[in-house]
Tab-separated table of C-alpha atoms in Angstrom:
chain	number	residue	atom	x	y	z
A	259	MET	CA	-160.437	239.313	63.082
A	260	TYR	CA	-160.565	235.636	63.920
A	261	ARG	CA	-156.916	235.719	64.983
A	262	TYR	CA	-157.555	238.731	67.237
A	263	MET	CA	-160.504	236.998	68.953
A	264	LYS	CA	-158.394	233.879	69.541
A	265	VAL	CA	-155.638	235.854	71.286
A	266	LYS	CA	-158.158	237.676	73.444
A	267	PHE	CA	-159.866	234.416	74.404
A	268	CYS	CA	-156.520	232.855	75.477
A	269	ALA	CA	-155.711	235.906	77.566
A	270	LEU	CA	-159.097	235.628	79.283
A	271	LEU	CA	-158.492	231.960	80.090
A	272	LYS	CA	-155.118	232.817	81.663
A	273	MET	CA	-156.705	235.503	83.813
A	274	GLN	CA	-159.358	233.061	85.018
A	275	SER	CA	-156.812	230.329	85.766
A	276	PHE	CA	-154.681	232.707	87.851
A	277	SER	CA	-155.390	232.570	91.590
A	278	PRO	CA	-153.816	234.627	94.404
A	279	PRO	CA	-151.345	232.871	96.755
A	280	ASP	CA	-152.682	231.089	99.792
A	281	VAL	CA	-151.906	233.672	102.455
A	282	THR	CA	-153.140	231.445	105.285
A	283	SER	CA	-150.794	228.613	104.309
A	284	SER	CA	-147.774	230.949	104.126
A	285	THR	CA	-148.562	232.409	107.548
A	286	GLU	CA	-148.810	228.959	109.105
A	287	MET	CA	-145.471	227.929	107.597
A	288	LEU	CA	-143.872	231.115	108.901
A	289	GLU	CA	-145.379	230.603	112.344
A	290	GLU	CA	-143.671	227.207	112.632
A	291	GLU	CA	-140.307	228.982	112.614
A	292	PHE	CA	-141.281	230.871	115.784
A	293	VAL	CA	-142.568	227.911	117.803
A	294	CYS	CA	-140.942	227.231	121.198
A	295	GLY	CA	-139.267	223.833	121.498
A	296	VAL	CA	-140.626	223.334	125.040
A	297	CYS	CA	-144.298	224.401	124.964
A	298	CYS	CA	-144.714	223.920	121.164
A	299	ASP	CA	-146.567	227.251	120.906
A	300	LEU	CA	-145.717	230.726	119.638
A	301	MET	CA	-142.716	232.051	121.572
A	302	VAL	CA	-143.248	234.738	124.186
A	303	ILE	CA	-140.260	236.954	125.055
A	304	PRO	CA	-137.974	234.778	122.896
A	305	THR	CA	-134.596	234.026	124.469
A	306	THR	CA	-131.709	232.629	122.415
A	307	LEU	CA	-128.951	230.521	124.021
A	308	ASN	CA	-125.289	230.176	123.019
A	309	CYS	CA	-126.051	227.016	121.029
A	310	GLY	CA	-128.523	228.920	118.784
A	311	HIS	CA	-131.795	227.419	120.056
A	312	SER	CA	-134.561	229.841	121.124
A	313	PHE	CA	-137.333	229.364	123.704
A	314	CYS	CA	-139.989	231.285	125.596
A	315	ARG	CA	-138.363	232.985	128.549
A	316	HIS	CA	-140.843	231.509	131.011
A	317	CYS	CA	-140.311	228.002	129.531
A	318	LEU	CA	-136.561	228.387	129.982
A	319	ALA	CA	-137.101	229.643	133.542
A	320	ARG	CA	-139.311	226.664	134.429
A	321	TRP	CA	-136.790	224.267	132.850
A	322	PHE	CA	-134.057	225.789	135.021
A	323	ASP	CA	-136.282	225.649	138.108
A	324	VAL	CA	-136.753	221.881	137.704
A	325	GLY	CA	-133.134	220.764	137.273
A	326	LYS	CA	-131.125	223.847	138.343
A	327	LYS	CA	-128.907	223.221	135.304
A	328	THR	CA	-127.801	225.900	132.866
A	329	GLU	CA	-128.133	223.795	129.729
A	330	CYS	CA	-130.216	223.838	126.547
A	331	PRO	CA	-133.444	221.754	126.793
A	332	ILE	CA	-132.846	220.377	123.269
A	333	CYS	CA	-129.102	219.784	122.764
A	334	ARG	CA	-128.092	219.904	126.471
A	335	LYS	CA	-125.144	222.234	125.815
A	336	SER	CA	-124.247	224.453	128.756
A	337	PHE	CA	-124.656	228.226	128.618
A	338	ALA	CA	-122.913	230.837	130.746
A	339	GLY	CA	-124.423	233.856	132.448
A	340	CYS	CA	-127.992	235.065	132.122
A	341	PRO	CA	-129.227	234.692	128.497
A	342	MET	CA	-130.558	237.881	126.915
A	343	GLU	CA	-133.903	238.388	125.210
A	344	ASN	CA	-133.767	238.228	121.402
A	345	LYS	CA	-135.045	241.724	120.521
A	346	HIS	CA	-134.898	241.143	116.777
A	347	MET	CA	-137.050	238.004	117.019
A	348	MET	CA	-139.468	239.743	119.381
A	349	ASN	CA	-139.943	242.643	116.939
A	350	SER	CA	-140.565	240.170	114.121
A	351	LEU	CA	-143.209	238.362	116.190
A	352	GLU	CA	-144.980	241.621	117.044
A	353	LYS	CA	-145.128	242.634	113.377
A	354	LEU	CA	-146.025	239.280	111.812
A	355	PHE	CA	-148.466	237.978	114.449
A	356	GLU	CA	-149.578	241.177	116.115
A	357	VAL	CA	-152.916	240.027	117.563
A	358	LYS	CA	-151.970	236.448	118.396
A	359	TYR	CA	-148.640	237.416	119.962
A	360	ARG	CA	-150.179	240.164	122.121
A	361	LYS	CA	-152.926	237.833	123.327
A	362	ARG	CA	-150.499	235.008	124.148
A	363	LYS	CA	-148.092	237.366	125.905
A	364	GLU	CA	-150.882	238.647	128.140
A	365	GLU	CA	-151.898	235.075	129.019
A	366	VAL	CA	-148.358	234.095	129.954
A	367	LEU	CA	-147.481	237.201	131.967
A	368	ASP	CA	-150.825	237.232	133.789
A	369	ASP	CA	-149.836	233.909	135.334
A	370	LYS	CA	-148.069	234.690	138.640
A	371	ASP	CA	-146.116	231.433	138.548
A	372	ASN	CA	-144.594	232.365	135.195
A	373	LYS	CA	-143.624	235.852	136.363
A	374	GLN	CA	-142.095	234.486	139.572
A	375	ALA	CA	-140.174	231.803	137.666
A	376	ILE	CA	-138.710	234.426	135.304
A	377	GLN	CA	-137.704	236.689	138.209
A	378	GLU	CA	-136.014	233.840	140.106
A	379	PHE	CA	-134.308	232.661	136.920
A	380	GLU	CA	-132.841	236.094	136.180
A	381	LYS	CA	-131.921	236.767	139.814
A	382	ILE	CA	-130.006	233.496	140.304
A	383	LEU	CA	-128.181	233.600	136.969
A	384	GLU	CA	-127.197	237.262	137.284
A	385	LYS	CA	-125.831	236.547	140.761
A	386	ARG	CA	-123.859	233.600	139.386
A	387	HIS	CA	-122.569	235.717	136.521
A	388	ARG	CA	-121.311	238.447	138.874
A	389	SER	CA	-119.698	235.829	141.100
A	390	ASP	CA	-118.008	234.148	138.123
A	391	ASN	CA	-116.700	237.475	136.836
A	392	LEU	CA	-115.317	238.345	140.264
A	393	SER	CA	-113.698	234.917	140.589
A	394	ALA	CA	-112.239	235.159	137.096
A	395	THR	CA	-110.801	238.607	137.844
A	396	SER	CA	-109.319	237.454	141.160
A	397	CYS	CA	-108.038	234.238	139.616
A	398	GLY	CA	-106.493	236.137	136.711
A	399	PHE	CA	-104.780	238.547	139.109
A	400	LEU	CA	-103.442	235.709	141.262
A	401	MET	CA	-102.324	233.749	138.203
A	402	GLY	CA	-100.459	236.820	137.001
A	403	ILE	CA	-98.641	237.089	140.327
A	404	VAL	CA	-97.864	233.361	140.334
A	405	LEU	CA	-96.583	233.547	136.749
A	406	VAL	CA	-94.264	236.447	137.591
A	407	LEU	CA	-92.968	234.567	140.647
A	408	LEU	CA	-92.424	231.443	138.534
A	409	ILE	CA	-90.407	233.415	136.002
A	410	ILE	CA	-88.312	234.994	138.770
A	411	VAL	CA	-87.694	231.592	140.400
A	412	CYS	CA	-86.798	230.004	137.049
A	413	PHE	CA	-84.299	232.748	136.246
A	414	TYR	CA	-82.817	232.473	139.740
A	415	MET	CA	-82.473	228.705	139.373
A	416	ALA	CA	-80.951	229.170	135.927
A	417	PHE	CA	-78.430	231.678	137.290
A	418	TYR	CA	-77.623	229.738	140.473
A	419	TRP	CA	-77.291	226.284	138.938
A	420	GLY	CA	-76.028	227.536	135.597
A	421	SER	CA	-73.052	229.193	137.252
A	422	GLY	CA	-72.178	225.872	138.896
A	423	GLU	CA	-72.200	223.910	135.635
A	424	PHE	CA	-68.658	225.008	134.865
A	425	ASN	CA	-67.458	223.152	137.965
A	426	LEU	CA	-69.000	219.867	136.850
A	427	LEU	CA	-66.506	217.237	135.736
A	428	VAL	CA	-68.306	216.817	132.402
A	429	LYS	CA	-67.204	220.374	131.591
A	430	LYS	CA	-63.767	220.176	133.229
A	431	PRO	CA	-60.890	218.661	131.184
A	432	LEU	CA	-59.358	215.501	132.648
A	433	ILE	CA	-55.857	216.977	132.963
A	434	LYS	CA	-57.237	219.752	135.231
A	435	TRP	CA	-58.901	217.422	137.725
A	436	THR	CA	-57.809	217.783	141.321
A	437	VAL	CA	-57.514	214.997	143.895
A	438	THR	CA	-61.018	215.916	145.129
A	439	ASP	CA	-62.356	215.687	141.570
A	440	VAL	CA	-60.883	212.192	141.216
A	441	GLU	CA	-62.600	211.141	144.455
A	442	SER	CA	-65.910	212.530	143.175
A	443	TRP	CA	-65.427	210.680	139.883
A	444	LEU	CA	-64.811	207.379	141.716
A	445	GLU	CA	-67.976	207.890	143.756
A	446	ASP	CA	-70.034	208.486	140.596
A	447	GLN	CA	-68.722	205.202	139.157
A	448	GLY	CA	-69.766	203.284	142.286
A	449	LEU	CA	-66.119	202.804	143.361
A	450	GLN	CA	-66.258	204.934	146.503
A	451	SER	CA	-64.524	202.209	148.536
A	452	TYR	CA	-61.247	203.141	146.782
A	453	ARG	CA	-61.453	206.877	147.492
A	454	GLU	CA	-59.102	206.834	150.455
A	455	VAL	CA	-56.451	204.859	148.550
A	456	PHE	CA	-56.456	207.336	145.649
A	457	ARG	CA	-56.438	210.273	148.088
A	458	ASP	CA	-53.479	208.858	150.017
A	459	VAL	CA	-51.518	208.388	146.786
A	460	GLY	CA	-52.526	211.923	145.690
A	461	VAL	CA	-53.874	210.973	142.271
A	462	ASN	CA	-55.016	213.991	140.236
A	463	GLY	CA	-56.326	214.148	136.694
A	464	ARG	CA	-52.917	214.081	135.003
A	465	MET	CA	-51.802	211.053	137.034
A	466	LEU	CA	-55.161	209.335	136.496
A	467	SER	CA	-54.731	209.488	132.722
A	468	GLU	CA	-51.480	207.490	133.083
A	469	VAL	CA	-52.962	204.683	135.212
A	470	GLU	CA	-52.820	201.253	133.546
A	471	ALA	CA	-54.513	197.927	134.272
A	472	ASP	CA	-51.469	196.496	136.103
A	473	ASP	CA	-51.353	199.458	138.487
A	474	LEU	CA	-54.879	198.954	139.796
A	475	GLU	CA	-54.154	195.783	141.750
A	476	SER	CA	-50.607	196.585	142.830
A	477	MET	CA	-50.958	200.291	143.753
A	478	PHE	CA	-54.631	200.683	144.624
A	479	ASN	CA	-55.478	197.187	145.893
A	480	MET	CA	-58.338	196.808	143.366
A	481	THR	CA	-58.617	193.007	143.458
A	482	ASN	CA	-62.163	192.737	142.122
A	483	SER	CA	-61.983	192.119	138.351
A	484	LEU	CA	-65.441	193.658	137.783
A	485	HIS	CA	-64.329	196.865	139.516
A	486	ARG	CA	-61.189	196.975	137.377
A	487	ARG	CA	-63.169	196.614	134.147
A	488	MET	CA	-65.610	199.314	135.236
A	489	PHE	CA	-62.744	201.618	136.213
A	490	LEU	CA	-60.880	201.134	132.928
A	491	HIS	CA	-64.037	201.569	130.825
A	492	SER	CA	-64.870	204.902	132.500
A	493	LEU	CA	-61.240	206.025	132.369
A	494	ASN	CA	-60.949	205.237	128.645
A	495	HIS	CA	-64.069	207.304	127.978
A	496	ALA	CA	-62.634	210.230	129.962
A	497	ILE	CA	-59.288	209.990	128.111
A	498	THR	CA	-60.969	209.688	124.683
A	499	HIS	CA	-63.434	212.548	125.168
A	500	GLY	CA	-61.308	214.601	127.568
A	501	VAL	CA	-64.150	214.840	130.112
A	502	LYS	CA	-66.169	212.588	132.394
A	503	GLN	CA	-69.103	210.568	131.047
A	504	PRO	CA	-72.421	212.064	132.320
A	505	THR	CA	-74.101	209.944	134.992
A	506	ASN	CA	-77.043	212.151	136.077
A	507	LEU	CA	-79.480	214.732	134.755
A	508	TRP	CA	-77.407	217.832	135.550
A	509	GLU	CA	-74.276	216.471	133.918
A	510	TYR	CA	-76.185	215.398	130.809
A	511	LYS	CA	-77.819	218.850	130.553
A	512	ALA	CA	-74.480	220.619	131.023
A	513	LEU	CA	-72.973	218.574	128.199
A	514	ASN	CA	-76.022	218.511	125.863
A	515	SER	CA	-78.143	221.547	126.729
A	516	ALA	CA	-80.200	221.753	123.516
A	517	HIS	CA	-80.777	217.997	123.311
A	518	ALA	CA	-81.813	217.855	126.983
A	519	VAL	CA	-84.470	220.544	126.484
A	520	PHE	CA	-85.661	218.876	123.263
A	521	LEU	CA	-86.049	215.495	124.989
A	522	LEU	CA	-87.723	217.023	128.057
A	523	TYR	CA	-90.421	218.831	126.070
A	524	CYS	CA	-90.930	216.107	123.455
A	525	MET	CA	-91.122	213.283	125.996
A	526	ASN	CA	-93.806	215.259	127.838
A	527	MET	CA	-95.842	216.537	124.882
A	528	THR	CA	-95.274	214.015	122.063
A	529	PRO	CA	-93.736	210.912	123.702
A	530	ARG	CA	-94.551	208.456	120.899
A	531	LEU	CA	-92.978	210.581	118.181
A	532	CYS	CA	-89.982	211.270	120.411
A	533	THR	CA	-89.342	207.556	121.002
A	534	LEU	CA	-89.659	206.931	117.261
A	535	TYR	CA	-87.174	209.737	116.604
A	536	LEU	CA	-84.674	208.237	119.073
A	537	TYR	CA	-85.035	204.806	117.494
A	538	ARG	CA	-84.527	206.138	113.968
A	539	TYR	CA	-81.981	208.962	114.380
A	540	ASP	CA	-80.446	208.663	117.864
A	541	TYR	CA	-80.194	204.935	118.459
A	542	ASP	CA	-77.471	205.181	121.152
A	543	ASN	CA	-79.742	207.216	123.422
A	544	TYR	CA	-82.667	204.932	122.548
A	545	VAL	CA	-80.678	201.870	123.682
A	546	LEU	CA	-79.590	203.705	126.841
A	547	TYR	CA	-83.211	204.639	127.586
A	548	ARG	CA	-84.439	201.072	126.963
A	549	ASN	CA	-81.647	199.481	129.016
A	550	TYR	CA	-82.362	201.711	132.019
A	551	VAL	CA	-86.064	200.814	131.896
A	552	GLN	CA	-85.337	197.090	131.593
A	553	THR	CA	-82.587	197.103	134.242
A	554	CYS	CA	-84.798	198.808	136.829
A	555	ASN	CA	-87.607	196.306	136.207
A	556	VAL	CA	-87.076	193.590	138.793
A	557	THR	CA	-89.315	191.121	136.947
A	558	ALA	CA	-87.640	191.649	133.558
A	559	GLN	CA	-88.056	188.812	131.054
A	560	ASP	CA	-85.586	187.633	128.459
A	561	ASP	CA	-84.094	190.266	126.141
A	562	GLY	CA	-86.360	189.500	123.176
A	563	LEU	CA	-89.621	189.648	125.098
A	564	SER	CA	-88.623	192.632	127.246
A	565	SER	CA	-87.627	194.547	124.103
A	566	TRP	CA	-91.060	193.919	122.579
A	567	LEU	CA	-92.749	194.921	125.839
A	568	PHE	CA	-90.731	198.147	125.881
A	569	GLN	CA	-91.771	198.994	122.317
A	570	ALA	CA	-95.438	198.191	123.014
A	571	GLY	CA	-95.349	200.285	126.188
A	572	SER	CA	-93.777	203.206	124.291
A	573	ILE	CA	-96.780	203.194	121.935
A	574	PHE	CA	-99.705	202.519	124.270
A	575	MET	CA	-98.467	203.858	127.649
A	576	PRO	CA	-95.397	206.023	126.959
A	577	HIS	CA	-95.613	207.992	130.192
A	578	TYR	CA	-95.615	204.752	132.202
A	579	ILE	CA	-92.332	203.795	130.489
A	580	GLN	CA	-90.984	207.253	131.354
A	581	ALA	CA	-92.000	206.733	134.977
A	582	LYS	CA	-89.969	203.511	135.084
A	583	PHE	CA	-86.979	205.377	133.656
A	584	VAL	CA	-87.317	208.221	136.185
A	585	TYR	CA	-87.669	205.694	139.009
A	586	CYS	CA	-84.106	204.527	138.301
A	587	PHE	CA	-82.853	207.928	139.525
A	588	LYS	CA	-85.030	208.222	142.634
A	589	ASP	CA	-81.964	208.145	144.909
A	590	VAL	CA	-79.807	210.429	142.754
A	591	HIS	CA	-82.440	213.156	142.193
A	592	TYR	CA	-84.783	212.858	145.167
A	593	TRP	CA	-87.264	215.722	144.648
A	594	THR	CA	-86.836	216.022	140.889
A	595	SER	CA	-87.697	212.353	140.386
A	596	ARG	CA	-90.824	212.662	142.574
A	597	ILE	CA	-92.062	215.672	140.604
A	598	LEU	CA	-91.484	213.913	137.285
A	599	LEU	CA	-93.215	210.756	138.540
A	600	MET	CA	-96.296	212.818	139.421
A	601	GLN	CA	-96.225	214.360	135.948
A	602	CYS	CA	-96.040	210.903	134.363
A	603	LEU	CA	-99.032	209.717	136.404
A	604	ILE	CA	-101.214	212.698	135.462
A	605	ARG	CA	-100.169	212.571	131.806
A	606	THR	CA	-101.129	208.878	131.717
A	607	LEU	CA	-104.610	209.821	132.993
A	608	LEU	CA	-104.833	212.580	130.359
A	609	ASP	CA	-103.836	210.044	127.708
A	610	LEU	CA	-106.639	207.697	128.762
A	611	ILE	CA	-109.188	210.544	128.698
A	612	SER	CA	-107.957	211.709	125.280
A	613	ILE	CA	-108.154	208.186	123.839
A	614	GLY	CA	-111.812	207.966	124.879
A	615	THR	CA	-112.551	211.360	123.291
A	616	VAL	CA	-110.528	210.925	120.095
A	617	SER	CA	-111.949	207.447	119.433
A	618	ARG	CA	-115.399	209.039	119.088
A	619	THR	CA	-114.438	212.181	117.143
A	620	LEU	CA	-111.133	211.595	115.339
A	621	THR	CA	-110.239	214.406	112.926
A	622	PRO	CA	-107.152	215.151	110.790
A	623	LYS	CA	-106.325	217.894	113.289
A	624	ASP	CA	-105.859	215.289	116.038
A	625	VAL	CA	-103.240	213.543	113.890
A	626	LEU	CA	-101.438	216.649	112.632
A	627	HIS	CA	-101.311	218.513	115.959
A	628	PRO	CA	-98.638	216.335	117.677
A	629	ILE	CA	-96.572	216.205	114.461
A	630	ILE	CA	-96.575	220.002	114.235
A	631	LYS	CA	-95.631	220.329	117.921
A	632	PHE	CA	-92.770	217.869	117.522
A	633	THR	CA	-91.494	219.731	114.446
A	634	VAL	CA	-91.596	223.053	116.308
A	635	TYR	CA	-89.628	221.600	119.249
A	636	TYR	CA	-87.044	220.169	116.869
A	637	LEU	CA	-86.611	223.467	115.004
A	638	VAL	CA	-86.319	225.432	118.255
A	639	SER	CA	-83.688	223.032	119.607
A	640	SER	CA	-81.755	223.405	116.345
A	641	VAL	CA	-81.294	227.136	116.968
A	642	TRP	CA	-81.003	226.789	120.751
A	643	TRP	CA	-77.498	228.267	120.755
A	644	ILE	CA	-78.949	231.652	119.701
A	645	LEU	CA	-80.736	232.079	123.053
A	646	PRO	CA	-78.792	233.490	126.008
A	647	THR	CA	-77.834	230.743	128.463
A	648	ILE	CA	-79.890	232.139	131.344
A	649	ILE	CA	-83.088	232.265	129.223
A	650	ALA	CA	-82.504	228.762	127.864
A	651	ASP	CA	-81.961	227.410	131.380
A	652	ALA	CA	-85.069	229.216	132.665
A	653	ILE	CA	-87.185	227.508	129.973
A	654	PHE	CA	-85.696	224.139	130.956
A	655	TYR	CA	-86.408	224.554	134.688
A	656	LEU	CA	-89.892	225.926	133.995
A	657	GLU	CA	-90.904	222.704	132.241
A	658	LEU	CA	-88.969	220.446	134.615
A	659	TYR	CA	-90.353	221.712	137.927
A	660	PHE	CA	-93.472	223.746	137.141
A	661	GLY	CA	-94.809	221.550	134.351
A	662	LEU	CA	-96.595	219.643	137.130
A	663	PHE	CA	-98.885	222.639	137.786
A	664	PHE	CA	-99.694	222.912	134.082
A	665	VAL	CA	-100.716	219.241	133.765
A	666	ILE	CA	-102.798	219.452	136.968
A	667	ASN	CA	-104.643	222.438	135.471
A	668	GLU	CA	-105.111	220.527	132.204
A	669	LEU	CA	-106.526	217.512	134.057
A	670	TYR	CA	-108.880	219.773	136.025
A	671	ASN	CA	-110.203	221.347	132.814
A	672	LYS	CA	-110.680	217.916	131.215
A	673	LEU	CA	-112.718	216.666	134.176
A	674	VAL	CA	-114.704	219.816	134.973
A	675	HIS	CA	-115.180	221.122	131.412
A	676	PRO	CA	-115.065	218.006	129.196
A	677	ASN	CA	-116.785	219.722	126.234
A	678	ARG	CA	-114.200	222.478	125.876
């Protein structure tokens, strides 16, 4: 009996100590989740932006009316088009705070200034949205036409110039050279003053391969020792390899098609990795590249210092170094060199913009992205021979001549839409 009374007494104490939850406190905590960040009151016609923040529609309209900017009042991120009302949030407000929400909504909408601000806000943004959609459609249509024309032009250039590659001396064996070919070869070596002498003698490729050092002065009146050394060096290369040594872009591409495309894309997209690759695995081309840059620099220092300056420039301003290299061929490739110089200038500006952005938000993706791109270019160039010649040439000319439009578009997007 005593034990039964004790259990009953404990149960009674528990019932007395139990109290219902504080409903008022819970409601207030819940109401804080529906407070507008502008007016700090319960939201009316809640409107959610792209960034996730929600506001009263009239508060958002008045914010837009002050600055005429389509950006979030809290995080300042831009939003596009006319933001829609959040129906789900509005239904929740009507159910949870039925009386308070209805009263506040009447107060807000009874104010003529609020109603007018909302109407102007929706009218202006809907007009902008329609205009943007129309512009995007027109721009997309025009870009499609331009892209088709670019492809047609690239294939035409590939067919027209590709068919002429077989006539280049770098593809023509030395023993098949004609007298005209020998004259062209002399001009490429900077020995055009001896063209008439070789033409009068009737020297063709077979005869040229038999010319010796003693014959140059006696038969061809080549008295300058520097000219003789240059002539013999170029002739020995032609005899050893069977073809002429490339002296311009077209000849180098005709002889090394895959490598030319690889260098063109990598020097544009990942110049630092490309220079490192040349230094480590293709040192002959690296030395040729460095020597051209140093030779064209009128104020070149001694070899040691200029070499260090070249390496520093390849790391910090690689496109500037490329511009110096391209400048060496300004007389040989008039329009091509100008187009490439413009590309180098714009890519240098893009580099400076990217450095400012990456220095603030550097992620592993920023480091891995250029490495992945370089690897893809290398793998594609390794199987370049699989592609038909006309398609391969079209890809080359697309990057060479129309890459300028792509970098201009990239610069425009960086300046106009920096947060993208």
